[in-house]
CSV table of C-alpha atoms in Angstrom, one decimal:
chain,number,residue,atom,x,y,z
A,8,MET,CA,103.7,86.5,106.5
A,9,ASP,CA,106.3,86.2,103.0
A,10,ILE,CA,109.0,88.5,102.5
A,11,SER,CA,109.1,88.6,100.2
A,12,SER,CA,106.0,89.1,98.9
A,13,VAL,CA,106.1,92.9,100.4
A,14,LYS,CA,106.3,94.8,96.9
A,15,LYS,CA,106.6,98.2,98.5
A,16,ASN,CA,108.6,99.6,101.6
A,17,LEU,CA,107.6,102.7,102.1
A,18,SER,CA,108.6,105.5,105.0
A,19,ASP,CA,106.5,108.2,106.6
A,20,ASN,CA,108.1,110.7,109.5
A,21,PHE,CA,105.1,111.0,112.2
A,22,SER,CA,105.5,112.7,115.7
A,23,LEU,CA,103.0,112.9,118.4
A,24,GLU,CA,103.2,116.1,119.6
A,25,ASN,CA,103.3,117.8,123.7
A,26,THR,CA,99.8,119.0,123.4
A,27,ARG,CA,98.9,117.4,120.7
A,28,LYS,CA,97.7,113.8,121.9
A,29,ILE,CA,95.0,113.0,119.2
A,30,ASP,CA,95.2,113.1,115.7
A,31,ILE,CA,92.6,111.9,112.9
A,32,ILE,CA,93.5,110.6,110.0
A,33,THR,CA,90.9,110.6,106.6
A,34,GLY,CA,91.5,109.6,102.8
A,35,SER,CA,89.9,107.4,101.1
A,36,ASN,CA,89.0,104.1,100.2
A,37,MET,CA,93.0,102.1,100.1
A,38,ALA,CA,95.0,105.0,100.7
A,39,GLY,CA,96.2,103.6,103.9
A,40,LYS,CA,94.9,104.5,106.9
A,41,SER,CA,94.3,101.2,108.5
A,42,THR,CA,97.9,100.1,107.7
A,43,PHE,CA,99.1,103.2,108.9
A,44,LEU,CA,97.2,102.5,112.8
A,45,ARG,CA,98.8,99.3,112.7
A,46,THR,CA,102.4,99.9,112.0
A,47,VAL,CA,101.9,102.2,114.6
A,48,GLY,CA,100.6,99.5,116.2
A,49,ILE,CA,103.4,96.8,115.7
A,50,ASN,CA,105.7,98.9,116.2
A,51,ALA,CA,105.2,99.9,119.9
A,52,VAL,CA,104.3,96.4,120.3
A,53,LEU,CA,108.3,96.1,118.8
A,54,ALA,CA,110.1,98.3,121.2
A,55,PHE,CA,108.3,97.1,124.5
A,56,ALA,CA,109.6,94.0,123.4
A,57,GLY,CA,113.0,94.7,123.0
A,58,ALA,CA,113.2,93.8,119.5
A,59,PRO,CA,114.8,96.2,116.0
A,60,VAL,CA,111.3,98.1,115.1
A,61,CYS,CA,110.6,99.3,111.4
A,62,ALA,CA,111.6,102.2,110.9
A,63,ARG,CA,115.1,105.2,110.4
A,64,SER,CA,114.8,105.6,113.6
A,65,MET,CA,112.0,105.2,117.2
A,66,GLN,CA,111.8,107.1,120.5
A,67,ILE,CA,108.6,105.8,122.3
A,68,THR,CA,107.6,106.3,125.8
A,69,VAL,CA,106.5,102.9,127.3
A,70,MET,CA,102.6,102.8,127.9
A,71,ASN,CA,100.1,99.7,127.1
A,72,LEU,CA,98.2,100.1,123.3
A,73,PHE,CA,95.0,99.6,123.3
A,74,ALA,CA,93.5,98.8,119.8
A,75,TYR,CA,89.9,98.7,118.6
A,76,MET,CA,90.5,97.1,115.1
A,77,ARG,CA,88.5,94.4,113.1
A,78,ILE,CA,85.2,94.1,115.3
A,79,ARG,CA,82.7,91.3,114.0
A,80,ASP,CA,80.0,90.5,114.8
A,81,SER,CA,79.9,86.8,116.8
A,82,LEU,CA,76.9,84.9,116.5
A,83,ASN,CA,77.7,82.2,119.3
A,84,GLU,CA,77.5,84.9,122.0
A,85,SER,CA,74.0,87.1,120.0
A,86,ILE,CA,76.1,90.5,119.9
A,87,SER,CA,76.4,92.3,116.9
A,88,THR,CA,79.1,94.5,115.5
A,89,PHE,CA,77.1,97.2,117.1
A,90,LYS,CA,77.5,95.9,121.1
A,91,ALA,CA,80.4,94.3,120.1
A,92,GLU,CA,81.5,98.0,119.1
A,93,LEU,CA,80.1,99.7,122.5
A,94,ASN,CA,82.1,96.9,124.6
A,95,ARG,CA,85.4,98.1,122.6
A,96,LEU,CA,84.5,101.7,124.4
A,97,GLN,CA,83.9,101.0,127.2
A,98,LEU,CA,86.4,98.7,127.7
A,99,LEU,CA,88.7,101.5,126.7
A,100,LEU,CA,87.2,104.0,128.9
A,101,GLU,CA,87.6,101.6,132.0
A,102,VAL,CA,91.4,101.1,131.0
A,103,LEU,CA,91.4,105.2,130.6
A,104,LYS,CA,90.3,105.1,134.1
A,105,SER,CA,92.4,102.6,135.8
A,106,ASP,CA,95.7,103.8,133.9
A,107,GLY,CA,96.3,106.8,132.2
A,108,LYS,CA,99.3,105.8,130.5
A,109,VAL,CA,97.2,104.1,127.8
A,110,TYR,CA,97.6,104.5,123.4
A,111,PHE,CA,94.0,103.5,121.9
A,112,LEU,CA,94.3,103.3,118.3
A,113,ILE,CA,90.8,103.4,116.7
A,114,ASP,CA,90.2,102.1,113.0
A,115,GLU,CA,86.2,103.1,112.0
A,116,MET,CA,84.5,103.3,114.9
A,117,LEU,CA,81.5,102.6,114.9
A,118,ARG,CA,80.7,101.0,111.9
A,119,GLY,CA,77.8,99.3,112.7
A,120,THR,CA,75.0,101.7,113.1
A,121,ASN,CA,73.6,104.1,110.3
A,122,SER,CA,75.9,107.7,109.5
A,123,VAL,CA,74.2,109.8,111.5
A,124,ASP,CA,74.2,107.7,115.1
A,125,LYS,CA,78.0,106.9,113.6
A,126,TYR,CA,78.5,110.7,113.5
A,127,ARG,CA,77.5,111.7,117.0
A,128,GLY,CA,78.4,108.9,118.5
A,129,SER,CA,81.8,108.8,117.2
A,130,LYS,CA,82.3,112.6,118.2
A,131,ALA,CA,81.4,112.3,121.9
A,132,VAL,CA,83.1,108.9,121.8
A,133,ILE,CA,86.4,111.5,120.7
A,134,GLU,CA,85.0,114.2,122.9
A,135,LYS,CA,84.8,112.1,125.8
A,136,LEU,CA,88.6,111.6,125.2
A,137,VAL,CA,89.9,114.6,124.8
A,138,ALA,CA,87.6,115.0,128.7
A,139,GLN,CA,90.1,112.4,130.1
A,140,LYS,CA,93.1,113.4,128.0
A,141,ALA,CA,93.9,110.2,125.9
A,142,VAL,CA,96.7,109.9,124.4
A,143,GLY,CA,96.4,108.5,120.9
A,144,ILE,CA,95.2,108.1,117.1
A,145,VAL,CA,91.4,107.7,115.2
A,146,ALA,CA,91.4,106.8,111.4
A,147,THR,CA,87.5,108.2,110.1
A,148,HIS,CA,86.3,108.1,106.5
A,149,ASP,CA,83.6,110.2,108.3
A,150,LEU,CA,84.8,113.8,107.3
A,151,GLN,CA,83.3,115.7,110.1
A,152,LEU,CA,84.8,114.2,112.8
A,153,ALA,CA,88.0,116.6,111.6
A,154,GLN,CA,85.3,119.7,112.5
A,155,LEU,CA,87.5,118.5,115.9
A,156,GLU,CA,90.5,120.4,115.1
A,157,GLU,CA,88.1,123.9,115.5
A,158,LYS,CA,86.8,123.0,118.2
A,159,TYR,CA,89.4,121.5,120.6
A,160,PRO,CA,93.4,123.2,118.5
A,161,HIS,CA,95.8,122.2,121.5
A,162,TYR,CA,94.9,119.1,121.4
A,163,VAL,CA,93.3,117.4,117.8
A,164,ARG,CA,95.4,117.3,114.9
A,165,ASN,CA,94.0,116.5,111.4
A,166,CYS,CA,95.8,114.5,109.4
A,167,TYR,CA,95.2,112.1,105.9
A,168,PHE,CA,96.6,109.9,103.1
A,169,ASP,CA,95.7,111.8,100.0
A,170,ILE,CA,94.9,110.0,96.3
A,171,GLN,CA,95.6,111.8,92.8
A,172,VAL,CA,93.0,111.2,89.9
A,173,LEU,CA,94.3,110.7,86.6
A,174,ASN,CA,92.5,109.6,83.9
A,175,GLY,CA,90.2,107.8,85.7
A,176,GLU,CA,93.5,105.9,87.0
A,177,MET,CA,93.8,106.4,90.5
A,178,ILE,CA,97.5,107.1,93.0
A,179,PHE,CA,98.6,106.3,96.2
A,180,ASP,CA,102.0,108.1,97.6
A,181,TYR,CA,101.3,106.3,101.1
A,182,LYS,CA,101.8,110.1,102.9
A,183,LEU,CA,100.4,110.8,105.8
A,184,LYS,CA,100.2,114.8,105.5
A,185,ASP,CA,98.2,117.4,107.9
A,186,GLY,CA,94.8,119.0,107.4
A,187,GLU,CA,92.2,117.1,106.0
A,188,CYS,CA,91.1,114.8,102.9
A,189,LYS,CA,89.6,116.3,99.9
A,190,THR,CA,89.6,113.2,96.7
A,191,PHE,CA,87.5,110.1,97.8
A,192,ASN,CA,87.4,107.0,95.4
A,193,ALA,CA,84.3,105.3,96.7
A,194,SER,CA,82.3,106.8,93.3
A,195,LEU,CA,84.8,105.9,90.7
A,196,LEU,CA,85.7,102.1,92.7
A,197,LEU,CA,82.1,101.2,92.4
A,198,LYS,CA,82.3,102.5,89.0
A,199,GLN,CA,85.1,100.4,88.3
A,200,ILE,CA,82.6,97.5,89.5
A,201,GLY,CA,79.7,98.4,87.1
A,202,ILE,CA,77.7,100.8,89.5
A,203,GLU,CA,77.3,104.3,88.3
A,204,VAL,CA,76.6,106.9,91.6
A,205,ASP,CA,75.1,110.5,90.6
A,206,GLU,CA,78.0,113.0,90.9
């Protein structure tokens, strides 16, 4: 990557609290969820290698890093996107059984299936991760998953990236906040390409 092409370098504070071990991050499209997961992951890899990190300061325990990001289908192996996602989740569960010191990064899980099964399956996966005392971050557009904080208040924490819409323009601050996302932009983005969505 050409460093001179980077337009913004934003900082954000993030800490995994002692009691709450799973962060569920919600937010609108392009708000920064996936980029944040990549940033956490890259900084962890750099720190584990003894290299400088992109942070003012960082403290991290040595643990295995497990990424569930950009899962793709494979025509050569006759594997659909959903099956590839299931394979990756199965691997995560196996790794957790064999080595408890794992930090996972999950970006939009089970996107390869319908919205009902996606929610039910994602909820079941997070509950399984809670039961296994797993540690990590789940980024999702599925706002119903934020309800898991009520069920597991001492283990799950909700965070979100917000946007403001002013005069039809989206303003992103890329700052992680406590709570769940309340502002959405998919309809506005569709409108920008000429597709009207009923409100």
